[in-house]
Coordinates of C-alpha atoms in Angstrom, one line a residue:
X2 CA 21.4 -38.5 -10.1
X3 CA 19.3 -35.6 -11.4
X4 CA 18.7 -34.4 -7.8
X5 CA 22.4 -34.7 -7.0
X6 CA 23.3 -32.6 -10.1
X7 CA 20.7 -30.0 -9.1
X8 CA 22.3 -29.8 -5.6
X9 CA 25.8 -29.3 -7.0
X10 CA 24.5 -26.5 -9.2
X11 CA 22.9 -24.9 -6.2
X12 CA 26.1 -25.1 -4.2
X13 CA 28.0 -23.5 -7.1
X14 CA 25.7 -20.5 -6.9
X15 CA 26.2 -20.0 -3.1
X16 CA 25.9 -16.5 -2.0
X17 CA 26.9 -14.6 1.1
X18 CA 25.6 -15.9 4.4
X19 CA 23.4 -13.8 6.6
X20 CA 26.2 -12.9 9.0
X21 CA 28.2 -11.4 6.1
X22 CA 25.3 -9.5 4.6
X23 CA 23.2 -7.5 7.0
X24 CA 25.4 -4.3 7.2
X25 CA 25.6 -3.6 3.5
X26 CA 28.7 -1.6 4.5
X27 CA 26.4 0.9 6.3
X28 CA 25.4 2.3 3.0
X29 CA 21.9 3.1 4.2
X30 CA 22.9 4.9 7.4
X31 CA 20.8 8.0 7.8
X32 CA 18.6 7.3 4.8
X33 CA 14.9 8.0 5.3
X34 CA 11.6 7.0 3.9
X35 CA 9.1 9.8 3.4
X36 CA 5.4 9.7 2.7
X37 CA 4.3 12.5 0.5
X38 CA 0.7 13.3 -0.4
X39 CA 0.2 15.8 -3.3
X40 CA -3.0 17.8 -3.3
X41 CA -2.9 19.2 -6.8
X42 CA -1.6 18.7 -10.4
X43 CA 1.0 21.4 -9.7
X44 CA 2.3 19.6 -6.7
X45 CA 2.5 16.3 -8.8
X46 CA 4.6 18.0 -11.4
X47 CA 6.9 19.5 -8.8
X48 CA 7.4 16.1 -7.2
X49 CA 8.2 14.5 -10.6
X50 CA 10.8 17.3 -11.2
X51 CA 12.3 16.9 -7.7
X52 CA 12.6 13.1 -8.0
X53 CA 14.2 13.4 -11.4
X54 CA 16.8 15.9 -10.2
X55 CA 17.6 14.2 -6.9
X56 CA 17.7 10.5 -7.9
X57 CA 15.5 8.9 -5.3
X58 CA 14.2 5.4 -4.8
X59 CA 10.5 5.3 -5.3
X60 CA 8.8 2.6 -3.2
X61 CA 5.1 3.4 -3.8
X62 CA 3.9 3.7 -6.5
X63 CA 6.6 2.0 -8.6
X64 CA 6.7 4.9 -11.2
X65 CA 6.2 8.7 -11.1
X66 CA 3.6 8.2 -13.9
X67 CA 1.3 6.6 -11.2
X68 CA 1.3 9.6 -8.8
X69 CA -2.2 10.9 -8.2
X70 CA -3.8 13.7 -6.2
X71 CA -4.5 12.6 -2.6
X72 CA -2.6 9.3 -3.0
X73 CA 0.4 8.4 -0.9
X74 CA 3.9 8.5 -2.4
X75 CA 6.5 6.6 -0.4
X76 CA 10.1 7.5 -1.3
X77 CA 13.4 6.3 0.0
X78 CA 15.9 9.2 0.1
X79 CA 19.6 9.0 0.6
X80 CA 21.0 10.7 3.8
X81 CA 22.7 13.4 1.7
X82 CA 19.4 14.4 0.1
X83 CA 16.9 14.1 2.9
X84 CA 17.1 17.7 4.2
X85 CA 17.2 19.2 0.7
X86 CA 14.0 17.3 -0.3
X87 CA 12.2 18.2 3.0
X88 CA 13.1 21.9 2.5
X89 CA 11.7 21.8 -1.1
X90 CA 8.5 20.1 0.2
X91 CA 8.1 22.6 3.0
X92 CA 8.7 25.5 0.7
X93 CA 6.0 24.2 -1.7
X94 CA 3.6 23.4 1.3
X95 CA 3.4 19.8 0.2
X96 CA 2.2 17.4 2.9
X97 CA 4.8 14.9 4.0
X98 CA 5.8 12.8 7.0
X99 CA 8.8 10.5 7.9
X100 CA 7.9 6.8 7.8
X101 CA 11.4 5.5 8.5
X102 CA 13.9 7.8 10.2
X103 CA 16.9 5.6 9.7
X104 CA 16.7 2.9 7.0
X105 CA 20.0 1.2 8.1
X106 CA 18.6 0.6 11.7
X107 CA 15.3 -0.7 10.4
X108 CA 17.2 -3.1 8.0
X109 CA 19.3 -4.5 10.8
X110 CA 16.1 -5.5 12.6
X111 CA 15.0 -7.4 9.5
X112 CA 18.1 -9.0 8.0
X113 CA 19.4 -9.5 11.5
X114 CA 22.5 -9.9 13.5
X115 CA 21.9 -13.6 13.5
X116 CA 24.5 -16.4 13.3
X117 CA 24.7 -18.4 10.1
X118 CA 23.8 -22.0 11.0
X119 CA 23.4 -25.2 9.2
X120 CA 19.9 -26.7 9.2
X121 CA 19.7 -30.5 8.7
X122 CA 15.9 -30.7 8.4
X123 CA 12.9 -28.5 8.0
X124 CA 12.1 -28.9 11.7
X125 CA 15.3 -26.9 12.5
X126 CA 14.6 -24.4 9.7
X127 CA 13.5 -21.0 11.0
X128 CA 10.5 -19.8 9.0
X129 CA 10.2 -16.6 11.0
X130 CA 13.4 -15.0 9.6
X131 CA 14.3 -14.1 6.0
X132 CA 16.7 -16.3 4.2
X133 CA 19.3 -15.7 1.5
X134 CA 18.9 -17.6 -1.8
X135 CA 21.3 -20.4 -1.0
X136 CA 19.5 -21.3 2.2
X137 CA 16.2 -21.3 0.4
X138 CA 17.6 -23.7 -2.3
X139 CA 19.1 -26.0 0.4
X140 CA 15.7 -26.0 2.2
X141 CA 14.0 -27.0 -1.1
X142 CA 16.2 -30.0 -1.5
X143 CA 15.6 -30.9 2.2
X144 CA 11.8 -30.8 1.7
X145 CA 12.1 -32.9 -1.4
X146 CA 14.3 -35.4 0.6
X147 CA 12.1 -35.6 3.7
X148 CA 8.7 -35.7 2.0
X149 CA 9.1 -37.7 -1.1
X150 CA 5.5 -38.8 -1.2
X151 CA 4.2 -35.2 -1.3
X152 CA 7.1 -33.1 -2.7
X153 CA 8.9 -33.2 -6.1
X154 CA 11.7 -30.7 -6.9
X155 CA 12.6 -29.8 -10.4
X156 CA 14.2 -26.9 -12.4
X157 CA 12.3 -25.2 -15.3
X158 CA 15.4 -23.4 -16.6
X159 CA 18.2 -21.0 -15.7
X160 CA 18.3 -17.3 -14.9
X161 CA 20.3 -14.7 -16.8
X162 CA 23.3 -15.3 -14.5
X163 CA 23.0 -19.1 -14.8
X164 CA 21.2 -19.9 -11.5
X165 CA 18.6 -22.8 -11.6
X166 CA 15.0 -21.9 -11.5
X167 CA 13.6 -24.3 -9.0
X168 CA 10.0 -25.3 -8.5
X169 CA 8.4 -27.6 -5.9
X170 CA 5.4 -29.6 -6.9
X171 CA 3.2 -30.5 -3.9
X172 CA 0.4 -33.0 -3.9
X173 CA -0.5 -36.7 -3.4
X174 CA 1.3 -38.5 -6.2
X175 CA -1.2 -41.4 -6.4
X176 CA -3.8 -39.3 -8.2
X177 CA -3.1 -38.4 -11.8
X178 CA -4.6 -35.6 -14.0
X179 CA -5.5 -33.3 -11.2
X180 CA -6.2 -29.6 -11.4
X181 CA -3.3 -27.4 -10.4
X182 CA -2.4 -24.1 -8.8
X183 CA 0.7 -22.1 -9.5
X184 CA 2.2 -19.8 -6.9
X185 CA 5.3 -17.7 -7.5
X186 CA 7.1 -15.4 -5.0
X187 CA 10.0 -13.0 -5.3
X188 CA 9.3 -11.5 -8.8
X189 CA 10.5 -8.2 -7.4
X190 CA 13.8 -8.8 -5.5
X191 CA 13.3 -6.4 -2.6
X192 CA 9.9 -7.9 -1.6
X193 CA 11.4 -10.4 0.8
X194 CA 8.1 -11.3 2.5
X195 CA 7.2 -13.1 -0.8
X196 CA 9.7 -15.9 -0.7
X197 CA 9.1 -16.2 3.1
X198 CA 5.4 -16.9 2.3
X199 CA 6.2 -19.5 -0.4
X200 CA 8.3 -21.4 2.1
X201 CA 5.6 -21.0 4.8
X202 CA 3.0 -22.4 2.4
X203 CA 5.1 -25.5 1.7
X204 CA 5.8 -26.1 5.4
X205 CA 2.1 -25.8 6.3
X206 CA 0.9 -28.0 3.5
X207 CA 3.3 -30.9 4.2
X208 CA 3.3 -30.7 8.0
X209 CA -0.5 -30.5 8.3
X210 CA -1.3 -33.2 5.7
X211 CA -1.7 -36.0 8.2
X212 CA -3.9 -34.2 10.8
X213 CA -5.7 -31.4 8.8
X214 CA -8.5 -33.0 6.8
X215 CA -9.2 -29.9 4.6
X216 CA -5.5 -29.6 3.7
X217 CA -5.3 -33.3 3.0
X218 CA -8.3 -32.9 0.7
X219 CA -6.6 -30.1 -1.2
X220 CA -3.3 -32.0 -1.5
X221 CA -5.2 -35.1 -2.7
X222 CA -7.3 -33.4 -5.3
X223 CA -4.9 -30.6 -6.5
X224 CA -1.3 -30.2 -7.4
X225 CA 0.5 -27.0 -6.2
X226 CA 3.5 -25.7 -8.2
X227 CA 5.5 -23.4 -5.8
X228 CA 8.3 -21.2 -7.1
X229 CA 9.8 -19.6 -3.9
X230 CA 12.2 -17.2 -5.8
X231 CA 11.2 -16.2 -9.3
X232 CA 13.8 -13.5 -9.7
X233 CA 16.8 -15.5 -8.3
X234 CA 19.5 -13.1 -9.6
X235 CA 17.8 -10.0 -8.3
X236 CA 17.0 -11.6 -4.9
X237 CA 20.6 -12.7 -4.5
X238 CA 21.7 -9.1 -5.4
X239 CA 19.3 -7.7 -2.8
X240 CA 21.1 -9.6 -0.1
X241 CA 24.6 -9.0 -1.4
X242 CA 24.7 -5.4 -2.6
X243 CA 21.5 -3.4 -2.9
X244 CA 18.7 -4.2 -0.4
X245 CA 16.1 -2.3 -2.5
X246 CA 16.9 -3.8 -6.0
X247 CA 13.6 -4.6 -7.8
X248 CA 14.4 -5.9 -11.3
X249 CA 16.2 -8.8 -12.8
X250 CA 20.0 -8.5 -13.5
X251 CA 20.2 -8.8 -17.3
X252 CA 22.6 -6.5 -19.0
X253 CA 21.7 -3.8 -21.6
X254 CA 23.9 -3.2 -24.6
X255 CA 23.4 0.6 -24.8
X256 CA 23.1 1.5 -21.1
X257 CA 25.0 0.8 -17.9
X258 CA 21.6 0.2 -16.1
X259 CA 20.8 -3.4 -15.5
X260 CA 17.6 -5.4 -15.2
X261 CA 14.0 -5.6 -16.4
X262 CA 10.8 -5.4 -14.4
X263 CA 9.8 -9.1 -14.5
X264 CA 6.1 -8.0 -14.1
X265 CA 6.2 -5.9 -17.2
X266 CA 7.9 -8.4 -19.5
X267 CA 5.0 -10.7 -20.3
X268 CA 3.5 -11.0 -23.8
X269 CA 0.2 -9.3 -23.2
X270 CA -0.1 -5.6 -24.2
X271 CA 3.7 -5.5 -23.7
X272 CA 5.2 -2.1 -23.0
X273 CA 1.9 -0.2 -23.2
X274 CA 0.5 1.9 -20.3
X275 CA 2.3 1.6 -17.0
X276 CA 5.6 0.3 -18.4
X277 CA 8.7 2.1 -19.4
X278 CA 10.9 1.8 -22.5
X279 CA 13.9 3.2 -20.6
X280 CA 16.4 0.6 -19.3
X281 CA 17.2 2.7 -16.2
X282 CA 13.5 2.8 -15.0
X283 CA 12.2 0.4 -12.4
X284 CA 9.3 -0.5 -14.7
X285 CA 11.4 -1.1 -17.8
X286 CA 9.6 -3.6 -19.9
X287 CA 12.7 -5.1 -21.5
X288 CA 13.8 -5.1 -25.2
X289 CA 11.0 -7.5 -26.2
X290 CA 8.4 -9.7 -24.5
X291 CA 9.8 -12.7 -22.5
X292 CA 13.3 -11.2 -23.0
X293 CA 14.1 -12.4 -19.4
X294 CA 14.9 -16.1 -19.2
X295 CA 13.1 -16.2 -15.9
X296 CA 9.8 -15.0 -17.5
X297 CA 10.3 -17.1 -20.5
X298 CA 10.9 -20.3 -18.4
X299 CA 7.7 -19.8 -16.4
X300 CA 5.6 -18.8 -19.4
X301 CA 6.9 -22.0 -21.2
X302 CA 6.0 -24.2 -18.2
X303 CA 2.5 -22.7 -17.8
X304 CA 1.8 -23.0 -21.5
X305 CA 2.8 -26.6 -21.4
X306 CA 0.5 -27.3 -18.4
X307 CA -2.3 -25.0 -19.3
X308 CA -4.9 -27.8 -19.4
X309 CA -4.4 -28.5 -15.7
X310 CA -3.4 -25.2 -14.2
X311 CA -6.6 -23.5 -13.1
X312 CA -5.2 -20.8 -10.8
X313 CA -2.2 -18.6 -10.9
X314 CA -1.1 -16.6 -7.9
X315 CA 1.8 -14.2 -7.7
X316 CA 2.9 -12.9 -4.3
X317 CA 4.1 -9.3 -4.0
X318 CA 4.4 -6.5 -1.4
X319 CA 3.4 -4.0 -0.2
X320 CA -0.2 -2.6 -0.1
X321 CA -2.5 -5.2 1.4
X322 CA -4.5 -5.9 -1.7
X323 CA -5.7 -8.8 -3.7
X324 CA -5.8 -8.0 -7.4
X325 CA -7.1 -9.8 -10.5
X326 CA -7.3 -8.9 -14.2
X327 CA -7.3 -6.8 -16.0
X328 CA -4.2 -4.8 -15.3
X329 CA -3.7 -3.2 -18.7
X330 CA -7.2 -1.9 -19.2
X331 CA -10.4 -0.7 -17.5
X332 CA -12.7 -3.6 -18.5
X333 CA -14.6 -6.5 -16.8
X334 CA -13.3 -10.0 -17.3
X335 CA -15.8 -12.5 -18.7
X336 CA -15.9 -14.7 -15.5
X337 CA -16.0 -11.6 -13.2
X338 CA -18.6 -13.0 -10.8
X339 CA -16.6 -16.2 -10.1
X340 CA -13.3 -14.4 -9.7
X341 CA -14.9 -11.6 -7.6
X342 CA -16.5 -14.3 -5.3
X343 CA -13.1 -16.1 -5.0
X344 CA -11.4 -12.8 -4.1
X345 CA -14.1 -11.9 -1.6
X346 CA -13.8 -15.3 0.1
X347 CA -10.0 -15.1 0.2
X348 CA -10.0 -11.6 1.8
X349 CA -12.6 -12.7 4.3
X350 CA -10.5 -15.7 5.3
X351 CA -7.4 -13.5 5.6
X352 CA -9.3 -11.0 7.8
X353 CA -10.5 -13.9 10.1
X354 CA -6.9 -14.4 11.3
X355 CA -6.0 -11.0 12.8
X356 CA -8.5 -8.5 11.5
X357 CA -6.2 -7.2 8.8
X358 CA -8.1 -5.6 6.0
X359 CA -7.3 -6.0 2.3
X360 CA -8.8 -4.2 -0.6
X361 CA -9.6 -6.3 -3.6
X362 CA -10.6 -5.8 -7.2
X363 CA -9.3 -5.5 -10.8
X364 CA -5.7 -4.4 -10.7
X365 CA -6.3 -1.4 -13.1
X366 CA -8.8 0.2 -10.8
X367 CA -7.7 -1.0 -7.4
X368 CA -3.9 -0.3 -7.9
X369 CA -3.0 1.2 -11.3
X370 CA -2.9 0.4 -15.0
X371 CA 0.1 -1.7 -16.0
X372 CA 0.8 -3.7 -19.2
X373 CA 2.8 -6.9 -19.6
X374 CA 1.8 -8.3 -16.2
X375 CA 1.9 -12.0 -15.2
X376 CA -1.8 -12.1 -14.1
X377 CA -3.0 -10.7 -17.4
X378 CA -0.8 -13.1 -19.3
X379 CA -2.0 -16.1 -17.2
X380 CA -5.7 -15.1 -17.7
X381 CA -5.2 -14.5 -21.5
X382 CA -3.6 -18.0 -21.7
X383 CA -6.6 -19.8 -20.3
X384 CA -6.0 -19.8 -16.5
X385 CA -9.4 -18.7 -15.2
X386 CA -8.3 -17.6 -11.8
X387 CA -5.3 -15.2 -11.8
X388 CA -4.4 -13.2 -8.7
X389 CA -1.7 -11.0 -7.4
X390 CA -1.4 -10.5 -3.7
X391 CA 0.2 -7.3 -2.3
X392 CA 1.1 -8.4 1.3
X393 CA 1.6 -6.3 4.4
X394 CA 2.0 -3.6 5.2
X395 CA 0.6 -0.3 3.9
X396 CA 3.8 1.7 4.3
X397 CA 4.9 1.9 8.0
X398 CA 7.6 -0.6 7.3
X399 CA 7.2 -1.0 3.5
X400 CA 9.8 -3.4 2.1
X401 CA 11.4 -3.7 5.5
X402 CA 8.7 -5.7 7.1
X403 CA 10.3 -7.0 10.4
X404 CA 10.9 -10.7 11.1
X405 CA 8.3 -10.5 13.9
X406 CA 5.6 -9.9 11.3
X407 CA 6.5 -12.9 9.0
X408 CA 4.4 -15.3 11.0
X409 CA 1.2 -13.3 11.2
X410 CA 1.5 -12.2 7.6
X411 CA 2.1 -15.7 6.3
X412 CA -0.6 -17.2 8.6
X413 CA -3.3 -14.9 7.3
X414 CA -2.2 -15.2 3.6
X415 CA -2.2 -19.0 4.0
X416 CA -5.9 -18.8 4.9
X417 CA -6.6 -16.7 1.8
X418 CA -4.7 -19.0 -0.6
X419 CA -6.4 -22.0 0.9
X420 CA -9.8 -20.4 0.3
X421 CA -8.9 -19.8 -3.4
X422 CA -7.7 -23.4 -3.7
X423 CA -10.9 -24.8 -2.1
X424 CA -12.9 -22.8 -4.6
X425 CA -11.2 -24.7 -7.4
X426 CA -12.9 -27.9 -6.2
X427 CA -16.3 -26.3 -6.7
X428 CA -18.1 -25.4 -9.9
X429 CA -18.8 -21.7 -10.5
X430 CA -20.7 -20.3 -13.5
X431 CA -20.7 -16.6 -14.2

């Protein structure tokens, strides 16, 4: 009865099907993505001023406060502003290049001219294309139905717009009181490769259980909590209206701007460095910690299961990095040696697939300082291994990673996550 009720709720929240969605009314026709590399503080200040005056969509870094000398700045510019921005950059002799010459065309390769089709089992489900929210939810029910001995589906709450927050629990049910690993994907709506990986992980885990002894050992000795789409409202909106939406979709009483950065809303050094108090910014921390029902629901679940959850993994894009605490300060975590070894093993396992190189280290020094992040919260709440992956690529496609790269990206990431999970079965002392 509970599963039937959940299914009815999912169907109530049906969104647009892929065939209806991919064009976005041609709103991105002629838009470009530029890579800019400032070489001085003067150029940085000029960039900040230009971006403020022109209203651009910053891809990397996520805020102008993170712009540094010699570091790449990837920015999505509307077609009506591209020539003006280029002219300003040329006049100021600021190095820049075009990464994507027509955003609309690149999007059509990704979200596809593909027919909407019903899938009756996971064997017919295409893991090498991106899926809208309703298809992912239907897939979750199907996995639960077809693998009852290994998969358990449940909801941990509801989003701001009332969508269920579904989680899949994977593992051999015969063993009780096992260690557990949490994996969430889709915290930031536009990072579509995240939900694609979470689905890939589940598929690989259940399909290889019988013939892969190492995966069987992991599933027998650990539980995996998988949340394929953390930010369900934002993800749905990224398919329906704005492909590059990042935040949640909560409303603000004083501003027309909607949403909160779900990775700045956690109760750990909330709204300090690397977060914004302005509701219109992409790194807006929210009116208070855990203001977002999605964040609150996951925090509540992890607090309840903190005795068993030994690893927390959040899947993001893009940068090709594996990050661990701290994010909010330049300091070394107490169990640094164990976490560093786990990260090194994960990155080596990932590299073994296709030779793709990932940087790894503390988030504050490897990427940038940010407060209110999920990995810092998880670590502060007793989860000893907390990681954030930044998947492919390093900017050539950015958030528009093509369907053709889903399989290699997920295959290599699977190796990394399995390496971390295997490490949980061994004792490590810092």
